[in-house]
């Protein structure tokens, strides 16, 4: 977890990263992970793995706290799935360790790891009905048939499909199959739950439902969960913390709100949410930056050269009609409650600015406008 | 049947084109309907030709077994099936050989297909080529090769302890030599059916899911992969059975008398109607077996659908 005491207040101040159309998203974010007796601590220590010429993991260090849902977020090929598969035991690192509750499990074969996994593709056993699928692990552990079925029915109830025990996978929809897969992953009461893009094969509506359900279950059970996704909205709305990965390394691991408000690197800033780059010049030895006729304090310390880009979220850009700045609205996109304006500055920089639809109605394309930023510390990055 | 009815309804009142080309790349809705009526003609022609091709020989064969000129209709040929000498040993030998071939093909191919799929997908081409090789080797060449090997063994193994094994392998009650030849001949089709069944599965994910649920790799293959290969394995068994029951060349030249050889021998020995009656009966039995298989799989599907 972050050590910055200010982060607690910034949670409420930051608007939903999912965009103005999805007001329900931050609800899940706000709930902190409470330590639970069943949750285990997972640690990746210096994990390294190469496949031929490509480096999947380039020294990954990460700690997942007991009972927390941590999302591994990144573009495809960033190593997030490899990391998850190492915890499941399907990949072996070239170097480094995987620890569960302090115990090194790196060399333990997959079938003796205490981790339930839900796969991206439908992975139910086609020859078994839903109940037997869920009970498969119990059967492997030689649990009696009666007890096995009782447990399976319990779990089917838990995932909301109590009447589907006798159905075979080909008789179930994609969303139902993934629910059964979730029940199967939980059947052995694992210490860790692994979700490998479990929602990416589903359609949008089912995805939203299942997302909330997974989060609810995870919090009820208090199980430590690793969730791999390339969908930032999914990660931000579900996870206690999000670890952003890039090229086999971790860029930043923080709460969704902190990640959105204070991205540690330019990659995170631009991968998570939308970010504007506005040219500016550092002044006062790097403590302030001048842009758009304003002088704003710089967030954190910087050792960059004078020519920098200031990183600003669209919702933090203020646009007013008129003025002699020479900026022009070049396009508008209606998003519901808000409207996204594209504004061109005199130097050619294109900006995105989110305004309430009511305000934006007075600024159609072609309007001359003035762009300014609120008097708050801003993030800077070296100019591209 | 449903398709024919539907197309008849769709094309009601339309003149049917005389061409039997099947559906072309229809540009408009009307083109699709016209295409359907063309299918109907095409279907009819194909059905007629295929029907004649299959039914005429069977019909005339049947005629041959029941027409006892000049007395007229008679079922004597079928009555004799139960008394004619040599039939039951020959059939027994063929069924034994078929069972042995199926078991050996399973033992050879299932581990190979699984290993290739999991271990080194690039080796698949090699395995496929190897398994297809018997198709391009004429049976007669294969038999000639086997004869040569047997002769060489006969000349050179006599003083060694292997000679007894060698003789056992040629035991007329269960000729292992013949069994081995049949395994080779069954490889091309058996590999294809098993490989197709395997490819229909997401083997890697299924195995990982099983391992994740506490099954070791070996156990995962047995409890998850094999049950899902059941249909492919049944197909393989059936094709192999058909192949062994009908094989004549190798068995005949090597001097064994399984089912097919018995039929041909009996025919030339003047037992004509009986042997042909046996052919008809075996055809019916094969057909019944097919029916049982397909009903079995259908019932399984229905049972799944009802729950």
XYZ file of C-alpha atoms in Angstrom:
691
model
C 0.000 0.000 0.000
C 1.086 3.555 -0.522
C 2.755 5.378 2.345
C 1.597 8.781 1.223
C -0.903 10.055 3.765
C -2.344 12.456 1.226
C -3.575 9.622 -0.929
C -6.559 8.983 1.294
C -7.953 12.406 0.554
C -7.118 12.301 -3.111
C -9.337 9.243 -3.571
C -12.501 11.264 -3.266
C -11.203 14.193 -5.272
C -10.294 12.209 -8.353
C -13.078 11.611 -10.822
C -13.882 8.167 -12.113
C -11.134 7.002 -14.419
C -13.670 4.908 -16.261
C -15.030 8.033 -17.841
C -18.088 10.082 -17.085
C -20.503 7.503 -18.466
C -19.688 4.950 -15.781
C -20.495 6.386 -12.418
C -20.603 3.051 -10.617
C -16.961 2.226 -11.158
C -15.341 3.909 -8.134
C -17.597 2.062 -5.676
C -15.477 -1.050 -5.774
C -12.296 0.970 -5.581
C -13.201 2.589 -2.318
C -13.358 -0.663 -0.369
C -9.969 -1.355 1.139
C -8.634 -4.861 1.513
C -9.127 -6.098 5.007
C -6.718 -8.717 6.170
C -8.379 -12.089 6.375
C -7.435 -15.370 7.930
C -7.725 -17.211 4.621
C -5.723 -14.786 2.516
C -2.082 -15.519 1.871
C 0.800 -13.172 1.154
C 2.307 -13.619 -2.284
C 5.748 -12.335 -3.160
C 7.540 -12.260 -6.479
C 11.252 -11.741 -5.946
C 13.443 -10.781 -8.903
C 11.550 -12.940 -11.385
C 13.296 -13.205 -14.709
C 12.265 -15.236 -17.733
C 13.214 -15.138 -21.374
C 11.659 -17.031 -24.267
C 14.302 -17.152 -26.970
C 15.046 -13.561 -27.897
C 12.113 -12.009 -26.031
C 12.282 -11.116 -22.387
C 8.946 -11.789 -20.742
C 10.005 -10.863 -17.223
C 12.949 -8.648 -16.501
C 13.314 -8.757 -12.740
C 9.813 -8.476 -11.315
C 9.416 -7.655 -7.630
C 5.910 -7.502 -6.243
C 4.145 -8.226 -2.984
C 0.454 -9.036 -2.822
C -1.063 -8.463 0.613
C -3.371 -10.971 2.301
C -6.951 -10.722 1.091
C -6.287 -8.067 -1.483
C -7.278 -8.058 -5.135
C -4.283 -6.963 -7.138
C -4.617 -6.362 -10.856
C -1.662 -6.902 -13.152
C -2.260 -4.394 -15.907
C -0.275 -3.858 -19.051
C -0.220 -4.138 -22.819
C 0.041 -7.593 -24.357
C 3.519 -9.041 -24.098
C 4.371 -7.112 -20.935
C 4.861 -10.294 -18.915
C 1.758 -10.122 -16.751
C 0.444 -13.528 -17.799
C 3.886 -15.078 -17.416
C 4.023 -13.825 -13.841
C 0.613 -15.302 -13.096
C 1.529 -18.621 -14.673
C 4.633 -18.760 -12.525
C 2.490 -18.493 -9.445
C 0.237 -21.260 -10.815
C 3.276 -23.408 -11.545
C 2.908 -23.542 -15.326
C 6.112 -21.597 -15.935
C 9.476 -21.744 -14.220
C 11.487 -18.562 -13.810
C 15.071 -18.447 -15.114
C 15.920 -16.778 -11.829
C 14.034 -15.347 -8.878
C 11.516 -16.789 -6.474
C 7.799 -17.054 -5.913
C 6.881 -17.008 -2.226
C 3.487 -17.800 -0.722
C 3.289 -16.887 2.958
C 7.065 -16.737 2.947
C 7.429 -20.271 1.641
C 9.315 -20.735 -1.619
C 7.004 -22.529 -4.063
C 9.100 -21.934 -7.184
C 9.929 -25.625 -7.658
C 6.613 -27.099 -6.522
C 4.726 -28.710 -9.430
C 1.472 -27.108 -10.561
C -0.836 -29.762 -9.137
C 0.500 -29.284 -5.610
C 0.237 -25.506 -5.554
C -2.517 -24.074 -3.494
C -3.831 -21.717 -6.180
C -7.154 -21.822 -7.993
C -7.099 -20.449 -11.507
C -9.694 -19.187 -13.974
C -8.471 -19.201 -17.556
C -9.071 -16.783 -20.379
C -10.439 -19.415 -22.749
C -13.277 -21.642 -21.636
C -11.541 -24.422 -19.775
C -14.385 -26.553 -18.412
C -13.974 -30.266 -19.040
C -16.387 -30.978 -21.924
C -17.197 -34.527 -20.803
C -18.291 -33.533 -17.290
C -21.400 -31.632 -16.227
C -21.099 -28.443 -14.219
C -21.294 -30.202 -10.847
C -18.611 -32.731 -11.743
C -16.459 -29.982 -13.165
C -16.596 -28.116 -9.872
C -16.056 -31.353 -7.954
C -13.117 -32.460 -10.111
C -10.468 -31.240 -7.695
C -12.242 -32.841 -4.731
C -12.328 -36.103 -6.661
C -8.589 -35.837 -7.238
C -8.264 -35.469 -3.467
C -10.392 -38.579 -3.012
C -13.237 -36.804 -1.257
C -16.323 -39.034 -1.044
C -19.027 -38.652 -3.660
C -21.713 -37.324 -1.327
C -19.451 -34.729 0.243
C -18.088 -33.827 -3.167
C -21.534 -33.123 -4.579
C -22.574 -31.223 -1.481
C -19.542 -28.940 -1.791
C -20.059 -28.535 -5.541
C -23.690 -27.550 -5.063
C -22.649 -25.043 -2.414
C -20.177 -23.476 -4.806
C -22.680 -23.431 -7.668
C -25.005 -21.565 -5.326
C -22.187 -19.172 -4.497
C -21.639 -18.266 -8.157
C -25.371 -17.896 -8.741
C -26.010 -21.037 -10.783
C -27.631 -23.397 -8.262
C -29.851 -25.089 -10.849
C -27.216 -25.632 -13.510
C -25.348 -28.553 -11.926
C -26.550 -31.108 -14.456
C -25.767 -29.040 -17.520
C -22.795 -29.775 -19.719
C -20.414 -26.999 -20.796
C -21.787 -26.875 -24.343
C -25.231 -26.122 -22.871
C -23.953 -23.085 -20.968
C -23.313 -19.548 -22.159
C -19.843 -18.063 -21.998
C -20.605 -16.118 -18.845
C -22.078 -19.183 -17.150
C -19.037 -21.224 -18.111
C -16.739 -18.683 -16.530
C -18.861 -18.706 -13.346
C -18.557 -22.484 -13.183
C -14.829 -22.141 -13.813
C -14.689 -19.701 -10.903
C -16.540 -22.167 -8.691
C -14.126 -24.890 -9.751
C -11.161 -22.682 -8.942
C -12.565 -22.075 -5.450
C -13.521 -25.702 -4.787
C -10.242 -26.672 -3.138
C -10.311 -23.571 -0.942
C -7.046 -22.294 -2.377
C -4.924 -19.710 -0.611
C -4.633 -17.677 -3.789
C -7.087 -17.060 -6.634
C -5.627 -16.445 -10.080
C -7.699 -14.825 -12.810
C -6.142 -14.765 -16.273
C -8.245 -12.291 -18.260
C -11.363 -14.275 -17.349
C -13.731 -11.717 -18.840
C -12.099 -10.902 -22.144
C -14.017 -13.546 -24.118
C -17.399 -12.288 -22.877
C -19.632 -9.589 -24.260
C -19.759 -6.195 -22.628
C -22.867 -6.549 -20.476
C -21.966 -9.984 -19.079
C -18.484 -8.694 -18.454
C -19.754 -5.861 -16.243
C -21.984 -8.194 -14.224
C -19.358 -10.833 -13.709
C -16.798 -8.210 -12.801
C -18.936 -7.034 -9.894
C -19.689 -10.595 -8.897
C -16.054 -11.632 -8.847
C -15.246 -8.628 -6.696
C -18.113 -9.394 -4.314
C -17.063 -13.023 -3.950
C -13.437 -12.111 -3.495
C -14.289 -9.703 -0.696
C -16.660 -12.155 0.958
C -14.078 -14.884 0.958
C -11.187 -12.559 1.727
C -9.010 -14.517 -0.670
C -5.794 -13.069 -2.028
C -6.410 -12.581 -5.736
C -4.235 -11.813 -8.721
C -6.120 -10.545 -11.726
C -4.411 -10.234 -15.075
C -5.980 -7.815 -17.534
C -5.116 -5.481 -20.361
C -8.296 -3.488 -19.750
C -7.491 -0.493 -17.566
C -11.131 0.178 -16.742
C -11.481 -3.371 -15.453
C -8.340 -3.064 -13.373
C -9.192 0.325 -11.908
C -12.766 -0.559 -11.038
C -12.119 -3.932 -9.420
C -8.729 -3.908 -7.803
C -7.483 -2.767 -4.402
C -4.184 -2.098 -6.050
C -3.079 -2.079 -9.655
C 0.402 -3.059 -10.779
C 1.149 -1.572 -14.178
C 3.686 -3.598 -16.111
C 5.673 -2.683 -19.164
C 8.300 -4.748 -20.999
C 8.735 -7.289 -18.214
C 9.103 -4.726 -15.468
C 6.785 -3.133 -12.983
C 6.195 0.543 -13.662
C 4.033 1.342 -10.652
C 1.942 -0.478 -8.088
C -0.629 1.657 -6.312
C -4.279 2.124 -5.512
C -6.382 2.941 -8.600
C -6.964 6.511 -7.417
C -3.296 7.142 -6.741
C -2.327 5.556 -10.043
C -4.705 7.863 -11.857
C -3.867 11.005 -9.988
C -0.145 10.560 -9.521
C 1.278 8.289 -12.205
C 4.922 7.540 -11.419
C 6.092 7.322 -14.998
C 5.041 8.728 -18.332
C 4.103 5.197 -19.447
C 1.655 4.819 -16.575
C 0.294 8.305 -17.166
C -0.541 7.527 -20.742
C -1.567 3.884 -20.338
C -4.018 4.601 -17.534
C -6.732 6.973 -18.644
C -6.283 9.771 -21.165
C -3.463 12.276 -20.768
C -2.684 15.557 -22.524
C 0.855 16.728 -23.155
C 1.237 20.506 -23.168
C 4.677 22.051 -23.829
C 6.013 24.178 -20.970
C 9.245 25.623 -19.622
C 10.696 24.931 -16.167
C 11.456 27.928 -14.014
C 12.828 28.574 -10.516
C 15.246 25.664 -10.832
C 12.557 23.205 -11.661
C 10.099 24.028 -8.889
C 7.602 25.704 -11.192
C 6.654 25.462 -14.822
C 5.352 28.105 -17.195
C 2.683 27.303 -19.748
C -0.415 28.883 -21.242
C 0.553 32.131 -19.614
C 0.401 30.593 -16.147
C 3.084 29.631 -13.647
C 2.235 26.421 -11.780
C 4.129 24.481 -9.122
C 5.674 21.167 -10.235
C 4.434 18.024 -8.517
C 7.411 16.277 -6.921
C 10.992 17.049 -7.812
C 12.409 16.916 -11.268
C 15.856 16.899 -12.814
C 14.659 17.482 -16.324
C 15.937 20.068 -18.747
C 13.996 23.315 -19.092
C 11.898 22.203 -22.060
C 9.229 19.853 -20.706
C 5.752 18.512 -21.375
C 3.124 19.046 -18.704
C 0.777 16.088 -18.249
C -2.864 17.027 -17.728
C -6.052 14.940 -17.624
C -8.854 16.141 -19.947
C -11.179 16.825 -16.991
C -8.602 19.206 -15.504
C -8.391 21.432 -18.567
C -10.453 24.640 -18.262
C -11.868 26.083 -21.468
C -13.600 29.451 -21.720
C -14.907 31.262 -24.756
C -13.061 34.197 -26.296
C -9.779 35.661 -25.147
C -6.649 36.432 -27.106
C -4.884 33.102 -26.679
C -5.603 31.959 -30.241
C -6.814 28.472 -29.315
C -9.632 27.016 -31.417
C -12.130 24.226 -30.800
C -11.668 21.762 -33.662
C -14.066 19.027 -32.663
C -16.565 17.830 -30.056
C -17.524 14.324 -28.938
C -20.708 13.831 -26.950
C -20.172 11.413 -24.032
C -23.455 11.828 -22.182
C -23.128 13.990 -19.092
C -19.937 15.453 -20.431
C -18.574 16.385 -23.820
C -14.987 16.021 -24.934
C -13.619 19.010 -26.851
C -10.573 18.847 -29.049
C -8.786 22.186 -28.837
C -5.880 23.295 -30.972
C -3.350 25.645 -29.369
C -1.581 28.305 -31.476
C 1.607 26.204 -31.515
C -0.305 23.276 -33.071
C -0.669 21.147 -29.925
C -4.011 19.301 -29.855
C -5.638 19.004 -26.421
C -8.567 17.032 -25.127
C -10.784 18.758 -22.579
C -13.839 17.303 -20.847
C -16.583 19.818 -20.081
C -20.089 19.352 -18.826
C -22.326 18.996 -21.848
C -24.192 22.124 -20.775
C -21.045 24.257 -20.864
C -19.754 22.643 -24.034
C -22.945 23.541 -25.902
C -21.719 27.150 -26.037
C -18.414 26.146 -27.598
C -19.105 24.541 -30.993
C -16.284 23.644 -33.350
C -14.562 26.737 -34.722
C -15.009 28.824 -31.563
C -11.975 30.781 -30.405
C -11.277 29.835 -26.775
C -8.869 30.321 -23.901
C -7.349 27.274 -22.262
C -6.081 27.352 -18.682
C -5.216 24.953 -15.900
C -6.370 24.993 -12.261
C -3.869 26.368 -9.735
C -2.597 22.990 -8.613
C 0.736 21.179 -8.811
C 1.222 19.529 -12.208
C 3.167 16.500 -13.466
C 5.955 17.090 -15.941
C 7.842 14.784 -18.275
C 10.707 15.307 -20.694
C 9.464 16.623 -24.013
C 8.790 14.201 -26.847
C -35.371 -34.366 -45.515
C -36.134 -31.131 -43.751
C -33.848 -29.319 -46.126
C -35.666 -30.690 -49.132
C -39.036 -29.672 -47.753
C -37.820 -26.205 -46.936
C -36.379 -25.667 -50.359
C -39.595 -26.965 -51.932
C -41.562 -24.350 -49.980
C -39.135 -21.615 -50.810
C -39.175 -22.278 -54.478
C -42.911 -22.712 -54.780
C -44.128 -21.242 -58.024
C -40.660 -20.677 -59.396
C -39.461 -22.440 -62.485
C -36.584 -24.646 -61.488
C -33.443 -24.014 -63.484
C -32.305 -27.061 -65.360
C -28.701 -26.784 -64.298
C -27.453 -28.959 -61.451
C -24.488 -26.861 -60.478
C -25.348 -26.329 -56.813
C -25.387 -22.880 -55.233
C -23.275 -20.354 -57.023
C -22.122 -17.103 -55.413
C -25.646 -15.745 -55.251
C -25.717 -11.990 -55.413
C -29.267 -11.249 -54.302
C -32.069 -12.831 -52.280
C -33.639 -14.208 -55.426
C -30.288 -15.749 -56.254
C -30.279 -17.601 -52.932
C -33.730 -19.065 -53.558
C -32.810 -20.044 -57.076
C -29.684 -21.606 -55.611
C -31.814 -23.719 -53.269
C -33.844 -25.128 -56.107
C -30.649 -25.935 -57.960
C -29.463 -27.811 -54.874
C -32.656 -29.827 -54.989
C -31.934 -31.011 -58.513
C -28.308 -31.553 -57.694
C -29.249 -33.558 -54.623
C -31.666 -35.676 -56.564
C -29.080 -36.529 -59.180
C -26.389 -37.328 -56.619
C -28.791 -39.432 -54.585
C -29.880 -41.348 -57.674
C -26.343 -42.014 -58.908
C -25.036 -42.942 -55.479
C -28.092 -45.063 -54.781
C -27.672 -46.989 -58.025
C -23.963 -47.361 -57.382
C -24.564 -48.918 -53.963
C -27.906 -50.592 -54.304
C -27.576 -52.327 -57.659
C -24.616 -54.528 -56.631
C -26.195 -55.280 -53.268
C -29.526 -56.009 -54.908
C -28.064 -58.361 -57.462
C -25.989 -60.069 -54.754
C -29.132 -60.563 -52.714
C -30.871 -61.917 -55.807
C -28.031 -64.377 -56.329
C -28.414 -65.762 -52.770
C -32.179 -66.304 -52.872
C -32.697 -67.303 -56.511
C -32.276 -71.033 -56.712
C -33.183 -71.623 -60.385
C -34.996 -73.502 -61.595
C -36.842 -74.177 -58.308
C -37.253 -70.438 -57.594
C -37.014 -68.536 -54.303
C -35.089 -70.280 -51.526
C -33.407 -69.321 -48.241
C -31.173 -72.392 -48.236
C -28.036 -70.304 -48.580
C -28.869 -68.512 -45.332
C -29.709 -71.746 -43.531
C -26.356 -73.171 -44.510
C -24.504 -70.326 -42.807
C -24.838 -72.158 -39.517
C -23.543 -75.447 -40.830
C -21.029 -74.541 -43.485
C -17.532 -75.676 -42.437
C -14.787 -73.150 -41.784
C -16.898 -70.015 -41.409
C -16.839 -69.678 -37.645
C -13.079 -70.237 -37.230
C -12.452 -67.728 -40.019
C -14.769 -65.128 -38.471
C -13.283 -65.742 -35.044
C -9.772 -65.229 -36.433
C -10.793 -61.993 -38.126
C -12.454 -60.612 -34.981
C -9.452 -61.584 -32.854
C -7.119 -59.904 -35.313
C -9.332 -56.815 -35.382
C -9.361 -56.588 -31.593
C -5.587 -57.043 -31.455
C -5.063 -54.432 -34.168
C -7.301 -51.924 -32.419
C -5.490 -52.391 -29.111
C -2.065 -52.089 -30.732
C -3.092 -49.035 -32.760
C -4.370 -47.371 -29.572
C -1.192 -48.195 -27.690
C 0.946 -46.841 -30.516
C -0.987 -43.795 -31.606
C -2.681 -42.303 -28.549
C 0.565 -41.676 -26.663
C 2.145 -40.473 -29.908
C -0.648 -38.024 -30.690
C -0.720 -36.733 -27.109
C 3.061 -36.411 -26.939
C 3.290 -34.616 -30.263
C 0.516 -32.231 -29.302
C 1.992 -31.391 -25.924
C 5.706 -31.860 -26.365
C 6.746 -30.834 -29.833
C 4.045 -29.676 -32.214
C 6.667 -29.367 -34.928
C 7.136 -33.149 -34.936
C 3.516 -33.561 -35.959
C 4.365 -33.388 -39.651
C 6.944 -36.150 -39.212
C 4.477 -38.393 -37.403
C 1.770 -37.637 -39.936
C 4.059 -38.470 -42.862
C 5.205 -41.684 -41.194
C 1.628 -42.733 -40.546
C 0.575 -41.885 -44.089
C 3.424 -43.865 -45.665
C 1.480 -47.190 -45.748
C -0.999 -45.529 -48.088
C 1.618 -45.167 -50.819
C 3.132 -48.633 -50.305
C 1.003 -51.095 -52.307
C -0.331 -53.899 -50.157
C 1.170 -56.432 -52.488
C 4.633 -54.887 -52.022
C 4.178 -54.950 -48.259
C 3.218 -58.617 -48.438
C 6.162 -59.471 -50.656
C 8.438 -57.774 -48.119
C 6.909 -59.713 -45.243
C 7.308 -62.990 -47.146
C 10.965 -62.227 -47.776
C 11.568 -61.456 -44.119
C 9.776 -64.642 -43.067
C 11.845 -66.689 -45.491
C 15.071 -65.105 -44.272
C 14.061 -65.792 -40.661
C 13.239 -69.359 -41.517
C 16.679 -69.859 -43.052
C 18.681 -68.043 -40.402
C 16.827 -68.335 -37.116
C 16.507 -72.114 -37.063
C 19.550 -72.749 -34.872
C 18.759 -69.880 -32.456
C 16.403 -69.762 -29.481
C 14.318 -67.170 -31.387
C 13.049 -69.855 -33.701
C 10.229 -70.870 -31.361
C 9.102 -67.239 -31.094
C 9.287 -66.932 -34.840
C 7.056 -69.974 -35.289
C 4.638 -68.670 -32.655
C 4.341 -65.423 -34.566
C 3.010 -67.416 -37.491
C 0.594 -69.537 -35.484
C -2.451 -70.023 -37.712
C -4.799 -69.519 -34.727
C -3.428 -66.064 -34.003
C -0.832 -64.954 -36.547
C 1.067 -62.067 -34.982
C 2.683 -61.416 -38.361
C -0.702 -60.644 -39.839
C -1.591 -58.512 -36.834
C 1.540 -56.401 -37.324
C 0.791 -55.962 -41.013
C -2.743 -54.821 -40.172
C -1.471 -52.306 -37.638
C 0.719 -50.767 -40.329
C -2.169 -50.706 -42.779
C -4.522 -49.116 -40.227
C -2.097 -46.323 -39.296
C -3.075 -43.720 -41.933
C -6.779 -43.619 -41.137
C -6.351 -44.212 -37.418
C -3.901 -41.333 -37.122
C -6.207 -39.006 -38.978
C -9.259 -39.755 -36.841
C -7.343 -39.548 -33.565
C -5.509 -36.403 -34.609
C -8.769 -34.740 -35.660
C -10.303 -35.611 -32.287
C -7.283 -34.210 -30.517
C -7.321 -30.995 -32.499
C -10.921 -30.362 -31.542
C -9.741 -29.995 -27.931
C -7.913 -27.111 -26.311
C -5.526 -29.659 -24.840
C -3.151 -27.260 -23.162
C -5.818 -25.327 -21.280
C -7.689 -28.486 -20.280
C -4.511 -30.048 -18.934
C -3.565 -26.918 -17.050
C -7.045 -26.668 -15.588
C -6.816 -30.287 -14.443
C -3.373 -29.736 -12.946
C -4.621 -26.629 -11.254
C -7.265 -28.845 -9.643
C -4.668 -31.166 -8.204
C -4.231 -33.777 -10.939
C -0.678 -34.680 -11.887
C 0.127 -34.447 -15.586
C -0.274 -38.166 -16.220
C -3.500 -38.316 -14.269
C -4.781 -35.239 -16.070
C -4.228 -36.943 -19.430
C -6.113 -40.044 -18.278
C -8.981 -38.258 -16.530
C -9.493 -35.333 -18.879
C -7.953 -35.854 -22.316
C -8.809 -39.525 -22.921
C -12.535 -39.242 -22.052
C -12.813 -36.381 -24.516
C -11.135 -38.463 -27.206
C -13.813 -41.143 -26.837
C -15.614 -40.350 -30.072
C -12.372 -40.284 -32.037
C -11.315 -43.577 -30.453
C -14.623 -45.197 -31.396
C -14.211 -44.006 -34.969
C -10.710 -45.399 -35.082
C -11.906 -48.736 -33.743
C -14.656 -48.946 -36.284
C -12.484 -48.083 -39.266
C -9.886 -50.605 -38.116
C -12.527 -53.296 -37.651
C -13.852 -52.685 -41.157
C -10.358 -52.782 -42.578
C -9.427 -56.072 -40.878
C -12.731 -57.781 -41.694
C -12.360 -56.933 -45.376
C -8.617 -57.471 -45.816
C -7.805 -60.203 -48.320
C -4.421 -59.689 -50.014
C -1.966 -60.051 -47.132
C -3.814 -62.870 -45.382
C -4.321 -64.824 -48.568
C -0.726 -64.604 -49.773
C 0.677 -65.440 -46.343
C -1.654 -68.436 -46.274
C -4.070 -67.596 -43.474
C -7.825 -68.014 -43.683
C -9.651 -65.132 -41.991
C -13.139 -64.041 -42.983
C -12.471 -62.414 -46.367
C -10.193 -65.198 -47.530
C -12.744 -67.795 -46.495
C -15.436 -66.095 -48.566
C -13.298 -66.012 -51.690
C -12.021 -69.591 -51.193
C -15.521 -70.909 -50.575
C -16.772 -69.133 -53.659
C -14.252 -70.786 -55.905
C -14.867 -74.122 -54.184
C -18.468 -74.137 -55.358
C -20.057 -72.859 -52.129
C -21.144 -69.769 -54.012
C -24.552 -68.886 -52.576
C -23.485 -69.549 -48.941
C -20.422 -67.360 -49.059
C -22.330 -64.572 -50.746
C -25.084 -64.946 -48.148
C -22.399 -64.549 -45.510
C -21.274 -61.364 -47.238
C -24.798 -60.026 -47.100
C -25.125 -60.916 -43.431
C -21.793 -59.299 -42.605
C -22.908 -56.209 -44.461
C -26.082 -56.118 -42.359
C -24.113 -56.684 -39.156
C -21.717 -53.888 -40.002
C -24.619 -51.618 -40.752
C -26.280 -52.548 -37.458
C -23.047 -51.844 -35.584
C -22.878 -48.412 -37.184
C -26.476 -47.788 -36.216
C -25.822 -48.805 -32.613
C -22.801 -46.523 -32.475
C -24.643 -43.520 -33.833
C -27.712 -44.153 -31.671
C -25.420 -44.486 -28.665
C -23.766 -41.139 -29.269
C -27.128 -39.550 -30.064
C -28.679 -40.820 -26.847
C -25.734 -39.434 -24.915
C -26.283 -36.080 -26.564
C -30.014 -36.186 -25.799
C -29.407 -37.162 -22.200
C -27.161 -34.156 -21.884
C -29.729 -31.913 -23.497
C -32.558 -33.047 -21.238
C -30.832 -32.271 -17.974
